[in-house]
Short mmCIF file of N, CA and C in Angstrom, two decimals:
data_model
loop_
_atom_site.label_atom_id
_atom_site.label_comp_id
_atom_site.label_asym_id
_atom_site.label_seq_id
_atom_site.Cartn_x
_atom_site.Cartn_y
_atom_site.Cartn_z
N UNK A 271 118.54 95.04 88.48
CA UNK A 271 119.59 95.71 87.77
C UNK A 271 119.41 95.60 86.27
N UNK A 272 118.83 94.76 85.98
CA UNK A 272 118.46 94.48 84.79
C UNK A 272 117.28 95.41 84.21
N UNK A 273 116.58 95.25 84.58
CA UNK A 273 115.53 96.57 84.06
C UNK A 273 116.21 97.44 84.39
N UNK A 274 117.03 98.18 85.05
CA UNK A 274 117.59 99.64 85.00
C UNK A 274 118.32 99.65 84.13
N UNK A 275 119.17 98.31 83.82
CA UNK A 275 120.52 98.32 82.63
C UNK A 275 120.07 97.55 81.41
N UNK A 276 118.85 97.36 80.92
CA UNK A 276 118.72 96.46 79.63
C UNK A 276 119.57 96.24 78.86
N UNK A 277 120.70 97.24 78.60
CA UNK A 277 121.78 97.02 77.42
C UNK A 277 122.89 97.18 78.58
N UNK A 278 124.09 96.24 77.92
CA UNK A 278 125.10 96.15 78.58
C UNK A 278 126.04 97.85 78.63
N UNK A 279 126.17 98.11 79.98
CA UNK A 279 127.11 99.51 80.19
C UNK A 279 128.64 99.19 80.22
N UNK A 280 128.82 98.37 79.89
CA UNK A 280 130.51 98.23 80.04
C UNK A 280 131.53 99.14 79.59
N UNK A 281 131.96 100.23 79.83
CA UNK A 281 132.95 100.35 78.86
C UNK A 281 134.09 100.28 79.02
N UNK A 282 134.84 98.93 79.06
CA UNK A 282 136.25 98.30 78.94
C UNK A 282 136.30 97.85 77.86
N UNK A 283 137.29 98.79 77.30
CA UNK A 283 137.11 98.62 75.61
C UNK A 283 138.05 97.26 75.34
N UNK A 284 138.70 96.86 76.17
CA UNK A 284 139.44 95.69 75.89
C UNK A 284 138.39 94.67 75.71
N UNK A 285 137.61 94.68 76.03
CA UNK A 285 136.72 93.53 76.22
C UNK A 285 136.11 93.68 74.57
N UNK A 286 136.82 93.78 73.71
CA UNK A 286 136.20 94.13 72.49
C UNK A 286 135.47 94.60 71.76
N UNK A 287 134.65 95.93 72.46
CA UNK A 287 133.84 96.54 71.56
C UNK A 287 133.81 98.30 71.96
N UNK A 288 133.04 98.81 71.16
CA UNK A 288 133.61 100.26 71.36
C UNK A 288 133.23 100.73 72.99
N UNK A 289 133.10 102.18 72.63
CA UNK A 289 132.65 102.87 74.48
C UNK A 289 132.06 102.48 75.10
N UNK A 290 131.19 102.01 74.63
CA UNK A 290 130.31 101.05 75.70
C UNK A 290 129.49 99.95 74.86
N UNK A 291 129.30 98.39 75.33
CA UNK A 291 129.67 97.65 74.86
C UNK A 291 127.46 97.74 73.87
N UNK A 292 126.23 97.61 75.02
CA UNK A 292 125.32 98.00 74.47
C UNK A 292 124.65 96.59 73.66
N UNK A 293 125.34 95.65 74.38
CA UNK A 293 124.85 94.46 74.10
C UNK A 293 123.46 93.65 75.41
N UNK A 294 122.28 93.37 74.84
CA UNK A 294 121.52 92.67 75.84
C UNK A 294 122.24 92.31 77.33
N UNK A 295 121.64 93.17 78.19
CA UNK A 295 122.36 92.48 79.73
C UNK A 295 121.05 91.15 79.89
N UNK A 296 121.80 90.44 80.56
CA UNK A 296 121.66 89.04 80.98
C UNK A 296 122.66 89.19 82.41
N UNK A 297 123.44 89.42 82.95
CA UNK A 297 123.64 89.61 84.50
C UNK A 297 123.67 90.69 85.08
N UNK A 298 123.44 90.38 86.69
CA UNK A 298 123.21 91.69 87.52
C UNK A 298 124.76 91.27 88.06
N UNK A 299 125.51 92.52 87.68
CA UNK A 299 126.76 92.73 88.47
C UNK A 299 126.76 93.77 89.48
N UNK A 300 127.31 93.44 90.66
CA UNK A 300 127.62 94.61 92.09
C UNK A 300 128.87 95.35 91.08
N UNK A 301 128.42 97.09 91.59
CA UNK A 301 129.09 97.66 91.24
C UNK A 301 129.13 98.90 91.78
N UNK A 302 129.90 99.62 92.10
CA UNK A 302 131.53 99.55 92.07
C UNK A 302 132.06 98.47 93.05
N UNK A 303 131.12 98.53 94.31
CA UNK A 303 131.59 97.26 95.58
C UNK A 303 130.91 96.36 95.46
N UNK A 304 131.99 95.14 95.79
CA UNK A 304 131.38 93.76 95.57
C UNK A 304 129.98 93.63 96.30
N UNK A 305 129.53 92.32 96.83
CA UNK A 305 128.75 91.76 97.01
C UNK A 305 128.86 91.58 98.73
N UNK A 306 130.00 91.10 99.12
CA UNK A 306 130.73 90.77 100.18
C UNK A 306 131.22 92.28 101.24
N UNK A 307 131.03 93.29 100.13
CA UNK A 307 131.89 94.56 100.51
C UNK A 307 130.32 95.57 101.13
N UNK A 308 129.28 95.05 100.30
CA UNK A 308 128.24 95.49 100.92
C UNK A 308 127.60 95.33 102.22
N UNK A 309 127.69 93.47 102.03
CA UNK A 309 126.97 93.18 103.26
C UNK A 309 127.87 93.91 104.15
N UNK A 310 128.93 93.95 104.33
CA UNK A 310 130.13 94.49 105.51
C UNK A 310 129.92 95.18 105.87
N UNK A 311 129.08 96.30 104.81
CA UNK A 311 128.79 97.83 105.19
C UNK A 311 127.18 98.09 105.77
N UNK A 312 126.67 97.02 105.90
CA UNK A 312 125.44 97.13 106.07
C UNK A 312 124.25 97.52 105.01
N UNK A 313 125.11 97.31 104.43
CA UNK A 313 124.20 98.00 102.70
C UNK A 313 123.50 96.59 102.18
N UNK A 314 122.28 96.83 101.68
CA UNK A 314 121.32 96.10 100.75
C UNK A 314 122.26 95.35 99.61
N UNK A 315 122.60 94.81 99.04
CA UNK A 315 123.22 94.34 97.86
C UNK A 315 122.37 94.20 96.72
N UNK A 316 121.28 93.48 97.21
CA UNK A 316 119.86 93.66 95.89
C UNK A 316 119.41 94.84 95.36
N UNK A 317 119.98 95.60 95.99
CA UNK A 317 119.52 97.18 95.47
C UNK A 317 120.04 97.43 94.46
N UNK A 318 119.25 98.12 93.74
CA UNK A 318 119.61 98.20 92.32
C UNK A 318 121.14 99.28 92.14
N UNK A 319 121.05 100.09 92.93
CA UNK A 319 121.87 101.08 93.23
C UNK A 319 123.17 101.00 92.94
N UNK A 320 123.25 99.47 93.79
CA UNK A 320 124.75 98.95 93.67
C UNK A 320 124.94 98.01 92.59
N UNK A 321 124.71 98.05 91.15
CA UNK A 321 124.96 97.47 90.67
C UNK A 321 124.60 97.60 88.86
N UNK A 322 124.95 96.99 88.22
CA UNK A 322 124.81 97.12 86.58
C UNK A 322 124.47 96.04 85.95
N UNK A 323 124.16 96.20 84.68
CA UNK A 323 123.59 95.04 84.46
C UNK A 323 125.09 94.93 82.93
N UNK A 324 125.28 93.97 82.96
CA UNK A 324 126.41 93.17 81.66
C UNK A 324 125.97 92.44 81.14
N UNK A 325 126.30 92.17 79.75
CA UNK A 325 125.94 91.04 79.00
C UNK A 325 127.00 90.01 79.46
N UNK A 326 126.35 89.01 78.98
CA UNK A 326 127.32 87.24 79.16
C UNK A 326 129.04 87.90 79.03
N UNK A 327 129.73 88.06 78.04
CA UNK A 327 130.95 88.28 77.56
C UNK A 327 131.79 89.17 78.64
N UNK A 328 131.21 90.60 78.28
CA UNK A 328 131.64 91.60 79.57
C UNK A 328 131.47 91.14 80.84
N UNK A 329 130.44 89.73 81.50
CA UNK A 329 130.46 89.66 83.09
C UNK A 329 131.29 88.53 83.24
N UNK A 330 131.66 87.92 82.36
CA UNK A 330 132.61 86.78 82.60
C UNK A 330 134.12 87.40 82.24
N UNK A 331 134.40 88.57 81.42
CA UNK A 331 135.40 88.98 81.68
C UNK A 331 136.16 89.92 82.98
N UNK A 332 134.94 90.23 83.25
CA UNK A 332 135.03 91.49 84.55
C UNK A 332 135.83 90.22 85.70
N UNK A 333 134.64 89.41 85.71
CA UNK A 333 135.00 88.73 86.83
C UNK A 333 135.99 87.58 86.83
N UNK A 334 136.47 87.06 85.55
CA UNK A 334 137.85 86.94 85.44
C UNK A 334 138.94 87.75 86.00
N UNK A 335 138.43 88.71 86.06
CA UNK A 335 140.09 89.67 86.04
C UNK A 335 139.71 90.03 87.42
N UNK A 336 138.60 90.34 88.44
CA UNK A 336 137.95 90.68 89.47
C UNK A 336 138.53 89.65 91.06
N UNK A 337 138.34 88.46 90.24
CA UNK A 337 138.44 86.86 90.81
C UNK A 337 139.38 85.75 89.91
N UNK A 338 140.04 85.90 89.93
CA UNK A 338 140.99 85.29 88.85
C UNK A 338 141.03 83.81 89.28
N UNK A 339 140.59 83.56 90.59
CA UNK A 339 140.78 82.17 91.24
C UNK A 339 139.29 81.74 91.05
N UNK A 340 138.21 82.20 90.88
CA UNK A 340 137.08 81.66 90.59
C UNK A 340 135.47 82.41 91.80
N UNK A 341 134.95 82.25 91.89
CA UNK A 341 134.02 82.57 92.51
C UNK A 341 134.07 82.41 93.92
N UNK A 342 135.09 80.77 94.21
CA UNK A 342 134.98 80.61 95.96
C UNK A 342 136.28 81.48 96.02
N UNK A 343 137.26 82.03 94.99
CA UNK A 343 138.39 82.79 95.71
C UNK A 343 138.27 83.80 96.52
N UNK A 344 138.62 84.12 97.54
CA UNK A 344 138.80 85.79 97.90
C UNK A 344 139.73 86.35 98.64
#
């Protein structure tokens, strides 16, 4: 996801920066369906397909607000 997304695609402008945020990605985020929502479906999750790449800031905010209880929440 990272080589497809080198710069961060975010654009939740709350997250402080303009339309899209265009900062170095450093994580592979599932996207639009989780991780959990894939396997369910029988879908690949490593596939690049399902997912984007975020910088540090934008993937810890996503998934704040995503998972508000933490990573083991669901």
């Amino acid at each position: 996801m990272l080589t497809k997304n080198p710069l961060c695609v975010c654009t939740d402008q709350t997250h402080g920066h303009g339309a899209q945020c265009l900062r170095p990605s450093r994580h592979a985020d599932h996207h639009p369906r989780g991780r959990d929502e894939l396997v369910a479906a029988g879908l690949n999750p490593d596939d690049p397909k399902h997912g984007r790449g975020l910088c540090t800031s934008c993937h810890s905010k996503h998934t704040a607000a995503a998972q508000p209880g933490g990573w083991n929440a669901q």
